[in-house]
Amino acid sequence: MTKQMKRPELLAPAGTLEKLKTAIHYGADAVYIGGDAYGLRSRAGNFSFEEMAEGVAFAHERGAKVYVAANMVTHENNEIGAGEFFRTIRDIGIDAIIVSDPALMQIAAMDAPGLEIHLSTQQSAVNYETLNFWQEAGLTRCVLGREVSMAEVAEIRQNTTVEIEAFIHGAMCIAYSGRCVLSNHMSNRDANRGGCSQSCRWKYGLFDLPTAGNRELVGKGEEDEDIDEAFSMSAVDLSMIEHIPDIVENGIDSLKIEGRMKSIHYVSTVVNVYRKAIDSYLEDPENYELQQDWVDELWKVAQRELATGFFYGAPTENEQLFGERRRLPRYKFVGQVLAYDPETQMATIQQRNKFKVGDTVEFYGPGMRHHMETIEEIWDEVGENIDAAPHAMQVITMKVSQPVKPQDMIRKSLERTRRKAVQK
Ligand code: SF4
């Protein structure tokens, strides 16, 4: 099998304009956002047309692209206004839309010619015939279903010329690529129209229903049999940081990070790590080695344990969160650097969470620059010496021992416990 070594795109989520700028600043080649309509993240802080225009200008100036997710399942009348919406975002300069419903694809093709269409993961494309079908229908890229294995990726790549996009990091659905009505049932919020309430991750009690049919089926007595421990049906998160060579060699064109609802702390950290890993591999594939530093960095923003999803075989019970979660390292995002004066070594910082004199914090920036700092003194905006920065978005200054740059981030460890890796 011929291996391919094309530079893949690193594609990051951007729920807001601030996240879009952060993702690109930290090295994303492209971002995906949501508009006010037709997306699957009705609660993700979607973009107005004005914000899209500003985001597109920012991205294009830096050689990055912006895609708009319009991947809802459209019931009758949901599609009203879609043609105008697609025309408007095409004219704004959006590089492509991500769509799963053929109705919206047809509307986009007819009403907004020239606007590229990518197939959403919601269509569960996991074989090359399917990808070829969508390519013939005029689509330029297909996002694979998360259920595809690396061996299947290799086969798909050999048999199609359409661009392939695959998730490499972030939350997994317990259902088949999001085809789930659990949220609809539990909270009356439609997961396929942007309302998923993550019901699979709630805590459930397990008990044996005392129905005649059930008793017969499981051979239990009349009494309910409660099981003490609460359980959820949540899957652990995906992380492919340990398999960058496999991803690149198998010709995936776009490496997608999940999470339009995630914070700038999360987006900057995850993009930073994958940017570094991809660039290191492409620079010198022969001598490439995974750095423990990159893995540790991802764990600092991990919300669940990390595993490789379906890429190397079906997930086992170790990749499901049925019971209590194992402890993860916890970090708090405390601020962002606004400016730095190299002469005085003073950094101007915007507070995002409370920090105080005496705290040890970590500064980090693009290129995986990071250093630790113990805060000795801080000053407020009028130059008053203060003990703590308790107010949201408060601007303070402090002396730092190493140079920092605008948009560097500051985090603080909340505990000393170390991660426990998923047992394989
Ligand atoms: S409830 Fe869980 S499985 Fe269902 S769509 Fe939401 S995240 Fe996916």
Coordinates of C-alpha atoms and ligand atoms in Angstrom, one line a residue:
M1 CA 0.0 0.0 0.0
T2 CA 1.3 3.4 -1.0
K3 CA 1.6 5.8 2.0
Q4 CA 0.8 9.4 1.4
M5 CA 2.5 12.3 3.1
K6 CA 0.5 15.4 2.4
R7 CA 0.4 18.2 5.0
P8 CA -3.0 17.8 6.6
E9 CA -5.2 20.7 7.8
L10 CA -5.6 21.1 11.5
L11 CA -9.3 22.1 12.0
A12 CA -10.4 23.6 15.3
P13 CA -13.8 24.3 16.8
A14 CA -14.8 28.0 17.4
G15 CA -18.0 28.7 19.3
T16 CA -17.3 32.4 19.4
L17 CA -15.2 35.1 17.6
E18 CA -12.7 35.0 20.5
K19 CA -12.3 31.2 20.2
L20 CA -11.9 31.6 16.4
K21 CA -9.0 34.1 16.8
T22 CA -7.5 32.0 19.6
A23 CA -7.6 28.8 17.5
I24 CA -5.9 30.4 14.6
H25 CA -3.4 32.2 16.7
Y26 CA -2.4 28.9 18.3
G27 CA -1.9 27.3 14.9
A28 CA -5.2 26.0 13.4
D29 CA -5.3 26.0 9.6
A30 CA -9.1 26.2 9.7
V31 CA -12.0 26.6 12.1
Y32 CA -15.6 25.5 12.0
I33 CA -18.3 27.7 13.4
G34 CA -22.1 27.8 13.6
G35 CA -24.4 30.4 12.2
D36 CA -27.7 31.5 13.8
A37 CA -29.5 28.7 12.0
Y38 CA -29.3 25.1 10.6
G39 CA -26.5 24.0 12.9
L40 CA -26.3 21.2 15.5
R41 CA -25.1 23.3 18.4
S42 CA -28.0 25.6 19.2
R43 CA -26.3 26.4 22.5
A44 CA -22.7 26.9 21.3
G45 CA -22.7 30.7 21.0
N46 CA -23.3 30.9 17.3
F47 CA -22.1 33.7 14.9
S48 CA -24.0 36.6 13.6
F49 CA -23.2 37.6 10.0
E50 CA -21.2 40.6 11.3
E51 CA -19.1 38.3 13.5
M52 CA -18.7 35.8 10.6
A53 CA -17.4 38.7 8.4
E54 CA -14.9 39.7 11.1
G55 CA -13.8 36.1 11.6
V56 CA -13.4 35.4 7.9
A57 CA -11.3 38.6 7.5
F58 CA -9.1 37.6 10.5
A59 CA -8.7 34.0 9.2
H60 CA -8.0 34.8 5.5
E61 CA -5.4 37.4 6.5
R62 CA -3.6 34.6 8.2
G63 CA -4.1 32.0 5.5
A64 CA -6.7 30.1 7.5
K65 CA -10.2 29.0 6.4
V66 CA -13.7 29.2 8.0
Y67 CA -16.4 26.6 7.6
V68 CA -19.9 26.9 8.8
A69 CA -21.7 23.8 10.3
A70 CA -25.3 23.6 8.9
N71 CA -25.7 20.0 9.8
M72 CA -29.2 19.8 11.3
V73 CA -31.8 17.2 10.3
T74 CA -34.4 19.4 8.7
H75 CA -38.0 18.6 9.3
E76 CA -40.7 20.2 7.1
N77 CA -40.3 24.0 7.0
N78 CA -37.0 24.0 8.8
E79 CA -35.3 24.7 5.5
I80 CA -37.2 28.0 4.9
G81 CA -34.7 30.8 4.4
A82 CA -31.7 28.4 3.9
G83 CA -31.0 29.6 0.4
E84 CA -30.7 33.2 1.5
F85 CA -28.6 32.1 4.5
F86 CA -26.2 30.2 2.3
R87 CA -25.9 33.0 -0.3
T88 CA -25.2 35.5 2.5
I89 CA -22.4 33.4 4.1
R90 CA -20.9 32.6 0.6
D91 CA -20.7 36.4 0.0
I92 CA -19.2 36.9 3.4
G93 CA -16.3 34.6 2.3
I94 CA -17.1 31.4 4.2
D95 CA -15.0 28.7 2.7
A96 CA -17.4 25.8 3.0
I97 CA -20.5 24.6 4.8
I98 CA -20.8 21.3 6.6
V99 CA -24.1 19.7 5.8
S100 CA -25.8 16.3 6.4
D101 CA -29.3 16.8 5.1
P102 CA -29.5 16.4 1.3
A103 CA -32.3 19.0 1.3
L104 CA -29.9 21.6 2.5
M105 CA -27.2 20.4 0.1
Q106 CA -29.6 20.9 -2.8
I107 CA -30.6 24.3 -1.6
A108 CA -27.0 25.4 -1.2
A109 CA -26.0 24.1 -4.6
M110 CA -28.9 25.9 -6.3
D111 CA -29.1 29.1 -4.4
A112 CA -25.4 29.6 -3.5
P113 CA -23.4 28.2 -6.3
G114 CA -19.6 28.3 -5.6
L115 CA -20.1 27.6 -1.9
E116 CA -18.2 24.4 -1.2
I117 CA -20.2 21.7 0.6
H118 CA -18.6 19.2 3.0
L119 CA -20.5 16.1 4.2
S120 CA -21.1 16.2 8.0
T121 CA -20.2 13.3 10.2
Q122 CA -23.9 13.0 10.9
Q123 CA -24.2 11.1 7.6
S124 CA -22.0 8.3 9.1
A125 CA -19.9 7.9 5.9
V126 CA -17.6 4.9 6.7
N127 CA -16.8 3.4 3.3
Y128 CA -15.4 4.7 0.0
E129 CA -18.4 4.0 -2.1
T130 CA -20.4 6.3 0.1
L131 CA -17.7 9.0 -0.2
N132 CA -17.6 8.6 -4.0
F133 CA -21.4 8.9 -4.1
W134 CA -21.2 12.2 -2.3
Q135 CA -18.3 13.4 -4.5
E136 CA -20.4 12.7 -7.6
A137 CA -23.2 14.7 -6.0
G138 CA -20.8 17.7 -5.9
L139 CA -19.3 17.6 -2.4
T140 CA -15.6 18.4 -2.0
R141 CA -15.0 16.8 1.4
C142 CA -16.5 14.1 3.6
V143 CA -16.2 14.0 7.4
L144 CA -16.0 10.4 8.3
G145 CA -18.2 8.8 10.9
R146 CA -16.3 8.4 14.2
E147 CA -16.8 4.6 14.0
V148 CA -14.3 4.1 11.2
S149 CA -11.1 2.2 11.9
M150 CA -7.6 3.2 10.7
A151 CA -7.5 0.2 8.4
E152 CA -10.8 1.4 6.8
V153 CA -9.4 4.9 6.5
A154 CA -6.4 3.5 4.6
E155 CA -8.8 1.6 2.2
I156 CA -11.0 4.6 1.8
R157 CA -8.0 6.8 1.0
Q158 CA -6.9 4.4 -1.7
N159 CA -10.3 4.4 -3.4
T160 CA -11.5 8.0 -3.4
T161 CA -10.1 11.4 -4.4
V162 CA -12.6 13.4 -2.3
E163 CA -11.0 15.1 0.7
I164 CA -11.3 13.1 3.9
E165 CA -11.8 14.8 7.3
A166 CA -11.7 12.8 10.6
F167 CA -12.1 13.6 14.2
I168 CA -8.8 13.2 16.1
H169 CA -9.7 14.7 19.5
G170 CA -12.7 15.4 21.7
A171 CA -15.9 14.0 22.9
M172 CA -17.5 10.9 21.5
C173 CA -21.1 10.0 21.3
I174 CA -22.4 6.8 22.8
A175 CA -24.7 6.6 19.8
Y176 CA -23.7 5.9 16.2
S177 CA -22.2 9.3 15.1
G178 CA -24.9 11.2 17.0
R179 CA -27.9 9.3 15.7
C180 CA -29.5 9.4 19.1
V181 CA -32.9 10.3 20.6
L182 CA -31.9 9.9 24.2
S183 CA -31.8 13.7 24.8
N184 CA -35.2 14.0 23.0
H185 CA -36.7 11.5 25.3
M186 CA -35.1 12.7 28.6
S187 CA -35.3 16.4 28.2
N188 CA -37.4 17.0 25.1
R189 CA -34.4 18.6 23.4
D190 CA -33.7 17.3 19.9
A191 CA -30.1 16.1 19.5
N192 CA -30.4 16.2 15.8
R193 CA -31.5 19.8 15.7
G194 CA -28.9 21.3 18.0
G195 CA -30.4 20.6 21.4
C196 CA -28.5 17.6 22.8
S197 CA -28.6 17.8 26.6
Q198 CA -25.9 15.0 26.9
S199 CA -28.4 12.7 28.6
C200 CA -26.0 9.8 28.1
R201 CA -23.6 11.4 30.6
W202 CA -26.2 11.8 33.4
K203 CA -26.2 9.5 36.4
Y204 CA -28.7 6.6 36.3
G205 CA -29.8 4.1 38.8
L206 CA -30.1 0.5 37.6
F207 CA -32.9 -1.6 38.8
D208 CA -34.8 -4.7 37.7
L209 CA -38.4 -3.8 36.6
P210 CA -40.9 -6.1 38.4
T211 CA -42.9 -6.9 35.3
A212 CA -44.1 -10.4 34.5
G213 CA -42.2 -10.3 31.1
N214 CA -39.1 -9.0 32.7
R215 CA -39.1 -11.6 35.5
E216 CA -39.5 -14.3 33.0
L217 CA -36.7 -12.9 30.8
V218 CA -34.1 -12.5 33.6
G219 CA -35.4 -15.2 36.0
K220 CA -35.6 -12.8 39.0
G221 CA -38.1 -12.9 41.8
E222 CA -40.9 -10.4 42.6
E223 CA -38.7 -7.9 44.5
D224 CA -37.0 -5.0 42.7
E225 CA -33.3 -5.5 42.7
D226 CA -31.6 -2.2 43.1
I227 CA -27.9 -1.8 42.3
D228 CA -26.3 0.8 44.5
E229 CA -23.8 2.4 42.1
A230 CA -25.0 5.1 39.8
F231 CA -23.9 4.6 36.2
S232 CA -23.8 6.7 33.0
M233 CA -23.5 5.6 29.4
S234 CA -20.9 8.1 28.5
A235 CA -18.0 7.3 26.2
V236 CA -14.5 8.5 27.1
D237 CA -13.0 11.2 24.9
L238 CA -11.0 10.6 21.7
S239 CA -7.3 11.5 21.5
M240 CA -5.0 10.5 18.6
I241 CA -1.9 12.4 19.8
E242 CA 0.0 9.1 20.0
H243 CA -0.8 8.2 16.4
I244 CA 0.0 11.3 14.3
P245 CA 2.3 9.3 11.9
D246 CA -0.6 6.9 11.2
I247 CA -3.0 9.7 10.5
V248 CA -0.7 11.6 8.2
E249 CA 0.5 8.5 6.3
N250 CA -3.0 7.3 5.7
G251 CA -3.8 10.5 3.9
I252 CA -6.5 12.1 6.1
D253 CA -6.7 15.7 4.7
S254 CA -8.2 17.4 7.7
L255 CA -7.7 16.6 11.4
K256 CA -10.7 17.8 13.3
I257 CA -10.9 18.7 17.0
E258 CA -14.4 18.4 18.5
G259 CA -15.9 21.0 20.8
R260 CA -17.5 24.3 19.8
M261 CA -18.7 24.7 23.3
K262 CA -15.2 24.4 24.8
S263 CA -13.3 27.3 26.3
I264 CA -10.4 29.3 24.9
H265 CA -8.2 27.5 27.5
Y266 CA -9.2 24.1 25.9
V267 CA -9.0 25.2 22.3
S268 CA -5.6 26.9 22.7
T269 CA -4.1 23.9 24.5
V270 CA -5.4 21.2 22.2
V271 CA -4.5 23.2 19.0
N272 CA -1.1 24.0 20.4
V273 CA -0.3 20.3 21.0
Y274 CA -1.5 19.0 17.7
R275 CA 0.2 21.8 15.8
K276 CA 3.5 21.0 17.4
A277 CA 3.1 17.2 16.9
I278 CA 2.0 17.5 13.2
D279 CA 4.8 20.0 12.4
S280 CA 7.4 17.9 14.2
Y281 CA 6.4 14.8 12.3
L282 CA 6.3 16.5 8.8
E283 CA 9.7 18.2 9.5
D284 CA 11.5 14.9 10.2
P285 CA 9.3 11.8 9.9
E286 CA 12.2 9.4 10.3
N287 CA 13.2 10.8 13.7
Y288 CA 9.8 11.7 15.0
E289 CA 9.1 10.8 18.6
L290 CA 6.0 11.4 20.6
Q291 CA 6.9 13.8 23.5
Q292 CA 5.4 13.1 26.9
D293 CA 5.1 16.8 27.3
W294 CA 2.4 16.9 24.6
V295 CA 0.4 14.1 26.2
D296 CA 0.7 15.8 29.6
E297 CA -0.5 19.1 28.1
L298 CA -3.7 17.5 26.7
W299 CA -4.5 16.0 30.1
K300 CA -4.5 19.5 31.6
V301 CA -7.7 20.2 29.8
A302 CA -9.1 16.7 29.6
Q303 CA -12.7 16.5 30.8
R304 CA -12.9 12.7 30.6
E305 CA -10.3 10.0 30.1
L306 CA -8.7 9.7 26.7
A307 CA -8.6 6.8 24.3
T308 CA -8.4 6.1 20.6
G309 CA -12.1 5.6 19.9
F310 CA -12.8 3.1 17.1
F311 CA -9.5 3.7 15.2
Y312 CA -7.8 0.5 16.5
G313 CA -10.8 -1.8 17.3
A314 CA -14.1 -1.3 19.0
P315 CA -13.9 0.4 22.3
T316 CA -13.9 -2.0 25.3
E317 CA -15.5 -1.4 28.7
N318 CA -12.4 0.7 29.6
E319 CA -13.4 3.3 27.1
Q320 CA -16.9 3.7 28.5
L321 CA -17.7 5.6 31.7
F322 CA -20.3 3.3 33.2
G323 CA -19.6 4.2 36.8
E324 CA -17.8 6.7 38.8
R325 CA -15.1 8.6 36.9
R326 CA -11.5 8.2 37.7
R327 CA -9.8 11.4 38.9
L328 CA -8.3 13.7 36.3
P329 CA -5.9 16.6 36.8
R330 CA -7.8 19.8 37.3
Y331 CA -6.6 23.2 36.1
K332 CA -8.2 26.6 36.2
F333 CA -7.8 29.1 33.5
V334 CA -7.0 32.3 35.3
G335 CA -6.0 34.9 32.7
Q336 CA -4.8 36.0 29.3
V337 CA -1.8 38.2 28.5
L338 CA -2.8 41.5 26.9
A339 CA 0.6 43.1 26.6
Y340 CA 4.2 42.8 27.7
D341 CA 6.9 45.3 28.2
P342 CA 10.4 43.7 27.8
E343 CA 12.1 46.7 29.5
T344 CA 10.2 46.5 32.7
Q345 CA 9.3 42.8 32.4
M346 CA 5.8 43.8 33.2
A347 CA 2.9 41.8 31.8
T348 CA -0.6 43.2 31.5
I349 CA -3.2 40.5 32.1
Q350 CA -6.9 40.2 31.8
Q351 CA -8.3 38.1 34.7
R352 CA -10.6 35.1 33.8
N353 CA -10.7 33.4 37.2
K354 CA -9.5 34.6 40.6
F355 CA -5.8 34.4 41.4
K356 CA -3.8 36.0 44.1
V357 CA -0.3 36.8 45.4
G358 CA 1.5 33.6 46.3
D359 CA -0.2 31.5 43.7
T360 CA 2.1 29.5 41.3
V361 CA 0.7 29.7 37.8
E362 CA 1.7 28.4 34.4
F363 CA 2.1 30.7 31.4
Y364 CA 1.8 29.1 27.9
G365 CA 1.7 30.3 24.4
P366 CA 1.9 29.1 20.7
G367 CA 4.7 26.8 19.9
M368 CA 4.3 25.0 23.3
R369 CA 6.2 27.8 25.1
H370 CA 5.5 27.5 28.8
H371 CA 6.9 28.5 32.1
M372 CA 5.9 28.5 35.8
E373 CA 5.7 31.7 37.8
T374 CA 5.0 32.4 41.4
I375 CA 3.0 35.6 41.7
E376 CA 4.9 38.0 44.0
E377 CA 3.1 41.3 43.4
I378 CA 0.1 42.6 41.4
W379 CA -1.2 46.0 40.6
D380 CA -4.6 47.1 39.5
E381 CA -5.4 49.4 36.6
V382 CA -4.7 52.6 38.6
G383 CA -1.4 51.2 39.9
E384 CA -2.6 50.2 43.3
N385 CA -0.8 47.3 44.8
I386 CA -3.4 44.5 45.4
D387 CA -3.4 41.0 47.0
A388 CA -5.7 39.3 44.6
A389 CA -7.5 39.7 41.2
P390 CA -11.1 38.7 42.2
H391 CA -13.1 40.5 39.5
A392 CA -14.0 38.9 36.1
M393 CA -12.1 40.5 33.2
Q394 CA -10.1 42.7 35.7
V395 CA -6.9 44.1 34.1
I396 CA -3.8 43.8 36.3
T397 CA -0.1 44.0 35.8
M398 CA 2.6 41.8 37.3
K399 CA 6.3 41.2 36.8
V400 CA 7.3 38.0 35.0
S401 CA 10.6 36.2 35.0
Q402 CA 10.5 35.2 31.3
P403 CA 9.1 37.1 28.2
V404 CA 5.5 36.5 27.4
K405 CA 3.3 37.6 24.4
P406 CA -0.2 38.9 23.9
Q407 CA -2.7 36.0 23.8
D408 CA -0.5 33.8 26.0
M409 CA -2.7 32.1 28.6
I410 CA -2.3 31.5 32.3
R411 CA -3.6 28.5 34.2
K412 CA -3.3 27.3 37.7
S413 CA -3.2 23.7 39.0
L414 CA -6.0 22.9 41.5
E415 CA -4.4 19.8 42.8
R416 CA -1.4 17.6 42.7
T417 CA -3.0 14.4 41.7
R418 CA -1.7 12.8 38.5
R419 CA -3.8 11.3 35.7
K420 CA -4.6 7.6 35.5
A421 CA -4.4 6.5 32.0
V422 CA -7.1 4.3 30.5
Q423 CA -6.2 0.7 30.9
K424 CA -5.7 -0.9 27.5
Ligands
SF4_1 S1 -27.2 12.2 24.5 FE1 -25.1 11.5 24.4 S2 -25.2 9.9 22.8 FE2 -27.1 11.1 22.5 S3 -26.5 12.7 21.0 FE3 -26.1 13.6 23.1 S4 -23.9 13.1 23.5 FE4 -24.6 11.7 21.8

